[in-house]
Amino acid sequence: MPDATQRLLLVHAHPDDETIGNGATMAKYVAEGRQVTCVTCTAGEMGEILVPELAHLAADQEDGLGEHRRTEIEDAMAALGVTDHRWLGGFGRFRDSGMKWHEAGHAIAADETDERAFANADLAVAADQLVQIIREVRPQVMATYDQFGGYGHPDHIQAHRVATYAAHLAAVPSYRPELGEAWDIAKIYWNAMSESKMREGLRRLREVIGHRLADDLVLTGRRLDAHEALAAGLVSRVVPAGDQLATARALAEQVCLGGGTAVRATLRMAGAGSDAASYLGPVQTPREVDEVAFSEDLMG
Ligand SMILES: [Zn+2]
């Protein structure tokens, strides 16, 4: 019998964030019989499309990326064993706000945002949706982004605000009792990059692909081609574009094909000095991932 006396809630902004950031964590606690509830705040309509065959789904064309990613996250949840996935406020309630890159290497708000954009949502309205979920699920532990959303994405920052605000409100008995009985979440984790792992990763990156290419990836954010990464031994395998289940599985193993982006984000976070290890970068082998991800019991 699954022991659902321990419950973990994750709050993420876009489909795939949950798997890239916490896939191994979710799979671990599902496997141990803990209840895992994953909330996604937007359908990721503005996401960057890397697969040419799917380019027609872009927001400025058919605007069908959200529906497509809906099926992708269903596959990802099935691969990870998560049976309780929810969209904040229901599917399509809050829209992906999009982003653009600041020259300093982090994300900032796009020039124009849709009026339904999550980043523009009334904080109290969005938080109430999560208060209801918190009071129903009654998680002892919640995981979400840090105040900077990892790399500055406006939706990640908003997800952090909504999760934090909702956690406080959910615990107050006098706050909107019609949303459920008050529940106080015992522990809240922010996803963080491990500084020690990041430094080790950079060292290995330079060793394997040379200083110039490594610095190019880190400083300019140039993406490493998936096959280039495979040849350099930075990822364990490359999955064919469009094979969603294989992609979900690969992500569940924390194998990241967009190495350049993750490395850049990792470098930016170096000053944070966190060793929470719930985020694992792209330059580690699955074996190391297992050791780090499972070394600390979040639910303990
Ligand atoms: Zn995201």
Coordinates of C-alpha atoms and ligand atoms in Angstrom, one line a residue:
M1 CA 0.0 0.0 0.0
P2 CA 1.4 3.4 -0.9
D3 CA 2.1 5.5 2.2
A4 CA 0.4 8.7 1.4
T5 CA 0.9 10.2 4.8
Q6 CA 3.8 12.1 3.3
R7 CA 2.9 14.4 0.5
L8 CA 5.1 16.5 -1.8
L9 CA 3.8 19.5 -3.8
L10 CA 5.7 21.0 -6.7
V11 CA 4.9 24.3 -8.3
H12 CA 6.3 25.0 -11.8
A13 CA 5.6 27.6 -14.4
H14 CA 5.8 25.7 -17.7
P15 CA 5.6 22.1 -18.9
D16 CA 9.0 20.5 -18.8
D17 CA 10.3 22.7 -16.0
E18 CA 9.0 20.1 -13.5
T19 CA 10.9 17.3 -15.3
I20 CA 14.1 19.2 -15.9
G21 CA 14.2 20.6 -12.4
N22 CA 12.7 17.9 -10.3
G23 CA 12.1 14.8 -12.5
A24 CA 14.5 12.6 -10.5
T25 CA 13.0 14.0 -7.2
M26 CA 9.5 13.2 -8.3
A27 CA 10.3 9.7 -9.5
K28 CA 12.1 8.9 -6.3
Y29 CA 9.2 9.9 -4.0
V30 CA 6.6 8.2 -6.2
A31 CA 8.7 5.0 -6.1
E32 CA 8.8 5.3 -2.3
G33 CA 5.1 5.5 -2.1
R34 CA 4.9 9.2 -1.1
Q35 CA 2.1 11.3 -2.8
V36 CA 3.5 13.7 -5.4
T37 CA 1.3 16.5 -6.7
C38 CA 2.7 18.6 -9.5
V39 CA 1.1 22.0 -10.4
T40 CA 1.9 23.7 -13.6
C41 CA 0.9 27.4 -13.9
T42 CA 0.9 27.9 -17.7
A43 CA 0.8 25.7 -20.8
G44 CA 4.1 27.1 -22.1
E45 CA 2.5 28.6 -25.2
M46 CA 5.5 30.9 -25.8
G47 CA 8.2 28.3 -25.5
E48 CA 11.1 28.2 -27.9
I49 CA 10.4 25.6 -30.6
L50 CA 13.6 23.7 -31.6
V51 CA 11.9 21.0 -33.7
P52 CA 11.4 22.3 -37.3
E53 CA 8.3 20.1 -37.9
L54 CA 6.6 21.8 -35.0
A55 CA 7.4 25.4 -36.0
H56 CA 3.8 25.9 -37.2
L57 CA 2.6 25.7 -33.5
A58 CA 4.3 29.0 -32.6
A59 CA 2.3 31.7 -31.0
D60 CA 2.6 34.0 -34.0
Q61 CA 1.3 31.1 -36.3
E62 CA -1.2 28.5 -35.1
D63 CA -0.7 29.2 -31.4
G64 CA -1.0 25.5 -30.7
L65 CA 2.0 24.9 -28.6
G66 CA 0.1 24.8 -25.3
E67 CA -2.1 21.9 -26.5
H68 CA 1.0 20.1 -27.8
R69 CA 2.8 20.5 -24.5
R70 CA -0.3 19.3 -22.7
T71 CA 0.3 15.9 -24.2
E72 CA 4.0 16.1 -23.6
I73 CA 3.5 16.7 -19.8
E74 CA 1.0 13.8 -19.7
D75 CA 3.7 11.5 -21.2
A76 CA 6.3 12.9 -18.8
M77 CA 4.0 12.4 -15.7
A78 CA 3.4 8.8 -16.9
A79 CA 7.1 8.1 -17.3
L80 CA 7.8 9.5 -13.8
G81 CA 4.8 7.8 -12.2
V82 CA 3.1 11.0 -11.1
T83 CA -0.6 10.5 -11.0
D84 CA -1.7 13.9 -9.7
H85 CA -0.9 16.7 -12.1
R86 CA -2.9 19.9 -12.1
W87 CA -3.0 23.2 -14.1
L88 CA -3.2 26.2 -11.9
G89 CA -6.8 27.5 -12.3
G90 CA -7.5 24.8 -15.0
F91 CA -5.8 24.4 -18.4
G92 CA -5.3 27.6 -20.2
R93 CA -6.3 29.9 -17.3
F94 CA -2.9 31.6 -17.2
R95 CA -0.8 32.1 -20.3
D96 CA 2.9 31.8 -20.7
S97 CA 4.3 35.4 -20.5
G98 CA 7.3 34.8 -22.8
M99 CA 10.7 36.3 -22.2
K100 CA 13.7 37.8 -23.8
W101 CA 17.4 37.6 -23.0
H102 CA 19.2 40.4 -21.2
E103 CA 22.7 41.0 -22.4
A104 CA 23.9 40.0 -19.0
G105 CA 22.7 36.5 -19.7
H106 CA 19.5 36.2 -17.7
A107 CA 15.9 36.4 -18.8
I108 CA 13.7 39.5 -18.6
A109 CA 10.1 40.3 -19.5
A110 CA 9.3 40.3 -23.3
D111 CA 8.5 43.6 -25.0
E112 CA 4.9 42.7 -25.2
T113 CA 2.8 40.3 -23.1
D114 CA -0.7 39.0 -23.5
E115 CA -3.3 40.3 -21.1
R116 CA -3.8 36.7 -19.8
A117 CA 0.0 36.4 -19.2
F118 CA 0.8 34.7 -15.9
A119 CA 3.3 37.4 -15.0
N120 CA 0.5 40.0 -15.1
A121 CA -2.0 37.9 -13.2
D122 CA -3.4 39.4 -10.0
L123 CA -1.3 37.7 -7.3
A124 CA -4.2 37.2 -4.9
V125 CA -6.3 35.6 -7.7
A126 CA -3.6 33.2 -8.7
A127 CA -2.6 32.4 -5.1
D128 CA -6.2 31.5 -4.2
Q129 CA -6.1 28.8 -6.9
L130 CA -3.1 27.3 -5.1
V131 CA -4.5 27.9 -1.6
Q132 CA -7.3 25.5 -2.6
I133 CA -4.9 22.9 -3.8
I134 CA -2.7 23.2 -0.7
R135 CA -5.6 22.8 1.6
E136 CA -6.9 19.8 -0.3
V137 CA -3.5 18.0 -0.8
R138 CA -2.1 19.0 2.6
P139 CA 1.6 18.7 1.6
Q140 CA 4.3 18.7 4.3
V141 CA 6.8 19.8 1.7
M142 CA 6.6 22.2 -1.3
A143 CA 9.3 22.8 -3.9
T144 CA 9.3 25.8 -6.3
Y145 CA 11.7 28.4 -7.7
D146 CA 13.9 30.9 -5.9
Q147 CA 13.0 34.6 -5.9
F148 CA 14.9 35.0 -9.2
G149 CA 13.1 32.1 -10.9
G150 CA 16.4 30.3 -11.5
Y151 CA 17.4 32.5 -14.4
G152 CA 14.9 35.4 -14.3
H153 CA 12.0 34.1 -16.4
P154 CA 9.0 36.3 -15.4
D155 CA 6.8 33.3 -15.1
H156 CA 9.2 31.5 -12.8
I157 CA 9.4 34.6 -10.6
Q158 CA 5.6 34.8 -10.5
A159 CA 5.4 31.1 -9.7
H160 CA 7.7 31.7 -6.8
R161 CA 5.5 34.6 -5.6
V162 CA 2.3 32.7 -6.0
A163 CA 3.6 29.6 -4.2
T164 CA 5.1 31.6 -1.4
Y165 CA 2.0 33.8 -0.9
A166 CA -0.4 30.8 -1.2
A167 CA 1.6 28.9 1.4
H168 CA 1.3 31.7 3.9
L169 CA -2.4 32.3 3.2
A170 CA -3.3 28.6 3.2
A171 CA -2.0 28.4 6.8
V172 CA -4.3 31.1 8.1
P173 CA -7.6 29.7 9.5
S174 CA -9.4 33.0 9.0
Y175 CA -8.4 33.3 5.3
R176 CA -11.2 32.3 3.0
P177 CA -12.4 29.2 4.9
E178 CA -14.5 28.2 1.9
L179 CA -11.3 27.3 0.1
G180 CA -10.7 24.5 2.7
E181 CA -9.4 23.9 6.1
A182 CA -6.2 25.7 6.9
W183 CA -2.9 23.8 6.3
D184 CA 0.6 24.9 7.2
I185 CA 3.3 23.5 4.9
A186 CA 6.2 22.4 7.1
K187 CA 9.1 22.9 4.6
I188 CA 9.5 24.9 1.4
Y189 CA 12.4 24.2 -0.9
W190 CA 13.7 26.4 -3.7
N191 CA 15.3 24.7 -6.7
A192 CA 19.0 25.6 -6.7
M193 CA 22.1 24.8 -8.5
S194 CA 24.9 23.1 -6.5
E195 CA 28.0 25.4 -6.6
S196 CA 30.3 22.5 -6.0
K197 CA 28.7 20.4 -8.8
M198 CA 28.7 23.4 -11.1
R199 CA 32.4 24.0 -10.6
E200 CA 33.2 20.4 -11.1
G201 CA 31.0 20.4 -14.2
L202 CA 32.8 23.4 -15.6
R203 CA 36.2 21.8 -14.9
R204 CA 35.1 18.7 -16.8
L205 CA 33.6 20.7 -19.6
R206 CA 36.9 22.5 -20.2
E207 CA 38.7 19.2 -19.9
V208 CA 36.5 17.5 -22.5
I209 CA 35.8 20.3 -25.0
G210 CA 38.6 22.8 -24.3
H211 CA 38.7 26.1 -22.7
R212 CA 37.7 28.2 -25.7
L213 CA 34.5 26.2 -26.5
A214 CA 33.6 25.8 -22.8
D215 CA 33.9 29.6 -22.3
D216 CA 32.0 30.2 -25.5
L217 CA 29.1 28.1 -24.2
V218 CA 29.2 29.6 -20.7
L219 CA 29.7 33.2 -21.6
T220 CA 27.7 33.6 -24.7
G221 CA 25.1 30.9 -24.0
R222 CA 25.7 29.2 -27.4
R223 CA 23.9 25.9 -27.4
L224 CA 25.8 22.7 -27.8
D225 CA 24.4 20.6 -30.6
A226 CA 23.0 17.4 -29.2
H227 CA 25.3 15.2 -31.2
E228 CA 28.3 17.4 -30.4
A229 CA 27.4 16.9 -26.7
L230 CA 27.1 13.2 -27.2
A231 CA 30.5 13.1 -28.9
A232 CA 32.1 15.0 -26.1
G233 CA 30.6 12.6 -23.6
L234 CA 28.5 15.3 -21.9
V235 CA 25.2 13.5 -22.3
S236 CA 24.6 9.8 -22.2
R237 CA 22.3 9.6 -25.2
V238 CA 20.4 11.7 -27.8
V239 CA 16.7 11.0 -28.4
P240 CA 15.1 11.6 -31.8
A241 CA 13.1 14.8 -32.1
G242 CA 9.4 14.1 -31.8
D243 CA 9.8 11.0 -29.7
Q244 CA 8.1 12.4 -26.7
L245 CA 8.2 9.5 -24.4
A246 CA 11.9 9.0 -25.1
T247 CA 12.4 12.7 -24.4
A248 CA 10.5 12.5 -21.1
R249 CA 12.5 9.5 -20.1
A250 CA 15.8 11.2 -21.0
L251 CA 14.8 14.3 -19.0
A252 CA 13.8 12.1 -16.1
E253 CA 17.4 10.9 -16.1
Q254 CA 18.3 14.6 -16.1
V255 CA 20.0 14.3 -19.4
C256 CA 19.9 17.8 -20.9
L257 CA 20.4 18.3 -24.6
G258 CA 20.4 22.1 -24.4
G259 CA 23.7 22.1 -22.5
G260 CA 24.8 25.6 -23.2
T261 CA 21.8 27.2 -21.6
A262 CA 21.9 25.2 -18.5
V263 CA 25.6 25.8 -18.1
R264 CA 25.1 29.5 -18.4
A265 CA 22.4 29.5 -15.9
T266 CA 24.5 27.4 -13.6
L267 CA 27.4 29.9 -13.8
R268 CA 25.1 32.8 -13.0
M269 CA 23.9 31.0 -9.9
A270 CA 27.5 30.4 -8.7
G271 CA 27.4 33.2 -6.2
A272 CA 24.3 31.7 -4.5
G273 CA 26.4 28.9 -3.1
S274 CA 23.5 26.5 -2.5
D275 CA 24.1 22.8 -2.3
A276 CA 20.5 21.9 -2.1
A277 CA 21.1 19.6 -5.1
S278 CA 17.5 19.4 -6.3
Y279 CA 18.7 20.8 -9.6
L280 CA 21.3 18.9 -11.5
G281 CA 23.1 20.3 -14.4
P282 CA 23.8 18.7 -17.8
V283 CA 27.4 17.7 -17.4
Q284 CA 26.9 14.9 -15.0
T285 CA 26.6 11.2 -15.7
P286 CA 23.3 9.5 -14.6
R287 CA 25.3 7.7 -11.8
E288 CA 26.4 10.9 -10.3
V289 CA 22.9 12.3 -10.6
D290 CA 21.6 9.4 -8.6
E291 CA 24.1 10.0 -5.8
V292 CA 23.4 13.7 -5.6
A293 CA 19.7 13.7 -6.0
F294 CA 19.1 11.0 -3.5
S295 CA 21.6 12.1 -1.0
E296 CA 19.2 14.2 1.0
D297 CA 15.7 13.2 2.0
L298 CA 13.5 16.2 1.4
M299 CA 10.7 14.5 3.2
G300 CA 12.7 13.7 6.2
Ligands
ZN1 ZN 10.0 27.6 -17.4

